[in-house]
PDB file of C-alpha atoms in Angstrom:
ATOM      1  CA  MET A   1     -10.871 -21.945   5.023  1.00 72.00           C
ATOM      2  CA  THR A   2     -11.315 -19.668   8.024  1.00 82.00           C
ATOM      3  CA  TRP A   3      -9.581 -16.305   8.222  1.00 85.00           C
ATOM      4  CA  ASP A   4      -9.073 -14.221  11.310  1.00 90.00           C
ATOM      5  CA  ARG A   5     -10.908 -10.907  11.089  1.00 93.00           C
ATOM      6  CA  ALA A   6      -9.795  -7.777  12.940  1.00 94.00           C
ATOM      7  CA  ALA A   7     -10.506  -4.058  12.757  1.00 93.00           C
ATOM      8  CA  ILE A   8      -7.501  -1.908  11.839  1.00 91.00           C
ATOM      9  CA  ALA A   9      -6.743   1.749  12.520  1.00 92.00           C
ATOM     10  CA  PRO A  10      -4.083   4.291  11.539  1.00 93.00           C
ATOM     11  CA  ASP A  11      -1.151   5.020  13.857  1.00 93.00           C
ATOM     12  CA  ASN A  12      -2.150   8.706  13.696  1.00 92.00           C
ATOM     13  CA  ASP A  13      -5.320   8.756  15.799  1.00 91.00           C
ATOM     14  CA  ARG A  14      -6.414  12.062  14.170  1.00 91.00           C
ATOM     15  CA  LEU A  15      -6.964  10.081  10.964  1.00 92.00           C
ATOM     16  CA  ASN A  16      -9.390   7.679  12.644  1.00 90.00           C
ATOM     17  CA  VAL A  17     -12.496   9.232  11.123  1.00 87.00           C
ATOM     18  CA  SER A  18     -14.675   6.403  12.426  1.00 85.00           C
ATOM     19  CA  LYS A  19     -13.816   7.376  15.991  1.00 86.00           C
ATOM     20  CA  HIS A  20     -13.740  11.179  15.624  1.00 82.00           C
ATOM     21  CA  PHE A  21     -16.972  11.454  13.660  1.00 83.00           C
ATOM     22  CA  ASN A  22     -18.641   8.713  15.748  1.00 86.00           C
ATOM     23  CA  LEU A  23     -19.333   6.560  12.696  1.00 86.00           C
ATOM     24  CA  PRO A  24     -20.449   2.935  13.090  1.00 87.00           C
ATOM     25  CA  HIS A  25     -17.601   1.402  11.097  1.00 89.00           C
ATOM     26  CA  SER A  26     -13.877   0.688  11.303  1.00 91.00           C
ATOM     27  CA  PRO A  27     -11.239   2.524   9.259  1.00 95.00           C
ATOM     28  CA  GLY A  28     -10.510  -0.885   7.837  1.00 95.00           C
ATOM     29  CA  VAL A  29     -10.687  -4.605   8.438  1.00 96.00           C
ATOM     30  CA  LYS A  30      -7.978  -7.220   7.981  1.00 96.00           C
ATOM     31  CA  ALA A  31      -9.284 -10.619   6.928  1.00 95.00           C
ATOM     32  CA  GLY A  32      -6.577 -13.156   6.172  1.00 94.00           C
ATOM     33  CA  PRO A  33      -4.213 -11.602   3.627  1.00 95.00           C
ATOM     34  CA  LEU A  34      -6.638  -8.808   2.703  1.00 96.00           C
ATOM     35  CA  LEU A  35      -7.039  -5.278   4.045  1.00 97.00           C
ATOM     36  CA  PHE A  36     -10.411  -3.686   3.301  1.00 97.00           C
ATOM     37  CA  LEU A  37     -10.233   0.091   3.736  1.00 98.00           C
ATOM     38  CA  SER A  38     -13.438   2.003   4.398  1.00 97.00           C
ATOM     39  CA  GLY A  39     -14.255   4.940   2.168  1.00 96.00           C
ATOM     40  CA  MET A  40     -11.912   7.816   2.952  1.00 97.00           C
ATOM     41  CA  ILE A  41     -12.469  11.531   2.500  1.00 97.00           C
ATOM     42  CA  ALA A  42      -9.809  14.232   2.799  1.00 97.00           C
ATOM     43  CA  ILE A  43      -8.749  14.705   6.430  1.00 96.00           C
ATOM     44  CA  ASP A  44      -5.918  16.943   7.638  1.00 96.00           C
ATOM     45  CA  PRO A  45      -3.557  14.597   9.519  1.00 96.00           C
ATOM     46  CA  ALA A  46      -2.377  17.417  11.811  1.00 95.00           C
ATOM     47  CA  SER A  47      -5.807  18.480  13.045  1.00 95.00           C
ATOM     48  CA  GLY A  48      -8.178  15.649  12.184  1.00 94.00           C
ATOM     49  CA  SER A  49     -10.523  18.132  10.528  1.00 94.00           C
ATOM     50  CA  LEU A  50     -11.892  18.047   7.004  1.00 95.00           C
ATOM     51  CA  ALA A  51      -9.424  19.154   4.328  1.00 97.00           C
ATOM     52  CA  LEU A  52     -11.873  20.240   1.669  1.00 97.00           C
ATOM     53  CA  GLY A  53     -10.598  21.811  -1.531  1.00 98.00           C
ATOM     54  CA  THR A  54     -10.362  20.877  -5.193  1.00 98.00           C
ATOM     55  CA  VAL A  55     -10.845  17.326  -6.435  1.00 98.00           C
ATOM     56  CA  GLU A  56      -7.081  17.168  -6.985  1.00 98.00           C
ATOM     57  CA  SER A  57      -6.179  18.365  -3.477  1.00 98.00           C
ATOM     58  CA  GLU A  58      -8.734  16.092  -1.820  1.00 98.00           C
ATOM     59  CA  THR A  59      -7.603  13.093  -3.879  1.00 98.00           C
ATOM     60  CA  ARG A  60      -3.964  13.755  -2.974  1.00 98.00           C
ATOM     61  CA  GLN A  61      -4.808  14.038   0.738  1.00 98.00           C
ATOM     62  CA  ILE A  62      -6.858  10.841   0.639  1.00 98.00           C
ATOM     63  CA  PHE A  63      -4.005   8.886  -0.950  1.00 98.00           C
ATOM     64  CA  GLU A  64      -1.492  10.289   1.556  1.00 98.00           C
ATOM     65  CA  ASN A  65      -3.821   9.218   4.393  1.00 97.00           C
ATOM     66  CA  MET A  66      -4.415   5.863   2.715  1.00 98.00           C
ATOM     67  CA  ARG A  67      -0.645   5.349   2.505  1.00 98.00           C
ATOM     68  CA  HIS A  68      -0.433   6.039   6.249  1.00 97.00           C
ATOM     69  CA  LEU A  69      -3.262   3.620   7.099  1.00 97.00           C
ATOM     70  CA  LEU A  70      -1.718   0.907   4.940  1.00 97.00           C
ATOM     71  CA  GLU A  71       1.771   1.420   6.381  1.00 96.00           C
ATOM     72  CA  SER A  72       0.297   1.401   9.902  1.00 95.00           C
ATOM     73  CA  ASN A  73      -0.862  -2.124   9.115  1.00 95.00           C
ATOM     74  CA  GLY A  74       2.057  -3.667   7.226  1.00 94.00           C
ATOM     75  CA  ALA A  75       1.124  -2.752   3.653  1.00 96.00           C
ATOM     76  CA  THR A  76       1.905  -0.124   1.022  1.00 96.00           C
ATOM     77  CA  LEU A  77       0.088   1.484  -1.882  1.00 97.00           C
ATOM     78  CA  ALA A  78       1.815  -1.089  -4.111  1.00 97.00           C
ATOM     79  CA  ASP A  79      -0.247  -3.753  -2.318  1.00 97.00           C
ATOM     80  CA  VAL A  80      -3.563  -2.167  -3.359  1.00 98.00           C
ATOM     81  CA  VAL A  81      -5.417  -4.441  -5.778  1.00 98.00           C
ATOM     82  CA  LYS A  82      -8.815  -2.680  -6.066  1.00 98.00           C
ATOM     83  CA  VAL A  83     -10.005   0.892  -5.641  1.00 98.00           C
ATOM     84  CA  ASN A  84     -13.515   2.328  -5.733  1.00 98.00           C
ATOM     85  CA  VAL A  85     -13.731   6.056  -6.392  1.00 98.00           C
ATOM     86  CA  PHE A  86     -16.864   8.078  -5.647  1.00 98.00           C
ATOM     87  CA  ILE A  87     -16.706  11.552  -7.165  1.00 98.00           C
ATOM     88  CA  HIS A  88     -19.209  14.386  -6.828  1.00 97.00           C
ATOM     89  CA  ASP A  89     -19.020  15.371 -10.495  1.00 96.00           C
ATOM     90  CA  MET A  90     -17.827  13.112 -13.303  1.00 96.00           C
ATOM     91  CA  LEU A  91     -16.657  16.250 -15.144  1.00 97.00           C
ATOM     92  CA  GLU A  92     -13.808  16.145 -12.565  1.00 97.00           C
ATOM     93  CA  PHE A  93     -12.814  12.600 -13.616  1.00 97.00           C
ATOM     94  CA  GLU A  94      -9.555  13.675 -15.269  1.00 98.00           C
ATOM     95  CA  SER A  95      -8.625  15.832 -12.252  1.00 97.00           C
ATOM     96  CA  MET A  96      -8.806  12.683 -10.118  1.00 98.00           C
ATOM     97  CA  ASN A  97      -6.912  10.665 -12.742  1.00 98.00           C
ATOM     98  CA  ARG A  98      -3.982  13.111 -12.719  1.00 98.00           C
ATOM     99  CA  VAL A  99      -3.439  12.489  -9.010  1.00 98.00           C
ATOM    100  CA  PHE A 100      -4.221   8.766  -9.285  1.00 98.00           C
ATOM    101  CA  ARG A 101      -1.347   8.424 -11.785  1.00 98.00           C
ATOM    102  CA  GLU A 102       1.051  10.064  -9.283  1.00 97.00           C
ATOM    103  CA  PHE A 103       0.292   7.443  -6.629  1.00 98.00           C
ATOM    104  CA  PHE A 104      -0.027   4.458  -8.990  1.00 98.00           C
ATOM    105  CA  PRO A 105       2.444   5.201 -11.829  1.00 96.00           C
ATOM    106  CA  GLU A 106       2.867   1.537 -12.851  1.00 95.00           C
ATOM    107  CA  ASN A 107       0.608  -1.498 -12.617  1.00 95.00           C
ATOM    108  CA  PRO A 108      -2.343   0.437 -11.175  1.00 97.00           C
ATOM    109  CA  PRO A 109      -5.001  -1.461  -9.252  1.00 98.00           C
ATOM    110  CA  ALA A 110      -8.356  -2.401 -10.703  1.00 98.00           C
ATOM    111  CA  ARG A 111     -10.752   0.493 -10.266  1.00 98.00           C
ATOM    112  CA  THR A 112     -14.384   1.495 -10.440  1.00 98.00           C
ATOM    113  CA  SER A 113     -15.348   5.177 -10.548  1.00 97.00           C
ATOM    114  CA  CYS A 114     -18.826   6.606 -10.274  1.00 97.00           C
ATOM    115  CA  GLY A 115     -20.527   9.929  -9.744  1.00 97.00           C
ATOM    116  CA  VAL A 116     -22.396  10.255  -6.446  1.00 97.00           C
ATOM    117  CA  GLN A 117     -23.739  12.778  -3.977  1.00 96.00           C
ATOM    118  CA  LEU A 118     -21.297  12.935  -1.044  1.00 96.00           C
ATOM    119  CA  SER A 119     -21.818  14.204   2.490  1.00 90.00           C
ATOM    120  CA  LEU A 120     -19.878  16.770   4.540  1.00 91.00           C
ATOM    121  CA  GLY A 121     -19.011  18.818   1.449  1.00 95.00           C
ATOM    122  CA  ALA A 122     -16.471  16.251   0.216  1.00 97.00           C
ATOM    123  CA  LYS A 123     -15.814  16.148  -3.507  1.00 98.00           C
ATOM    124  CA  ILE A 124     -14.357  12.644  -3.523  1.00 98.00           C
ATOM    125  CA  GLU A 125     -14.337   9.473  -1.428  1.00 98.00           C
ATOM    126  CA  ILE A 126     -12.081   6.494  -2.064  1.00 98.00           C
ATOM    127  CA  GLU A 127     -12.095   2.951  -0.676  1.00 98.00           C
ATOM    128  CA  ALA A 128      -9.566   0.213  -1.356  1.00 98.00           C
ATOM    129  CA  VAL A 129      -8.616  -3.416  -0.934  1.00 98.00           C
ATOM    130  CA  ALA A 130      -4.979  -4.405  -0.438  1.00 98.00           C
ATOM    131  CA  LEU A 131      -3.236  -7.763  -0.362  1.00 97.00           C
ATOM    132  CA  VAL A 132      -0.739  -8.070   2.483  1.00 91.00           C
ATOM    133  CA  GLY A 133       1.266 -10.888   4.004  1.00 75.00           C
ATOM    134  CA  ALA A 134       0.076 -13.516   1.547  1.00 61.00           C
TER     135      ALA A 134
END
């Protein structure tokens, strides 16, 4: 089976971190019925600048931006099947979970969470895989 592969981007160009921070990756890639979203950190959709704050505020902003990227490409948060969460301090795990439950109140996606050292002062980074148009 051969799937077409294409880079995807958000409709809001200020959320295209790959472009604005000159990073050598795409915001996401569509391959067949799957959308692979690159790791996202909290970005203010109005300015395109970092939106650093608490783990809860950064997580909320990431999921709002993720919703936008998914909707820009024919999917929704309900289509997310796998999430990887990278958090600067595992003592903040429940802070992230509180927000995660807001965005995935029923049938949450599979998830892996791990503590890591993040760049740019971010407290959390999240990547996802969504199933769309299957």
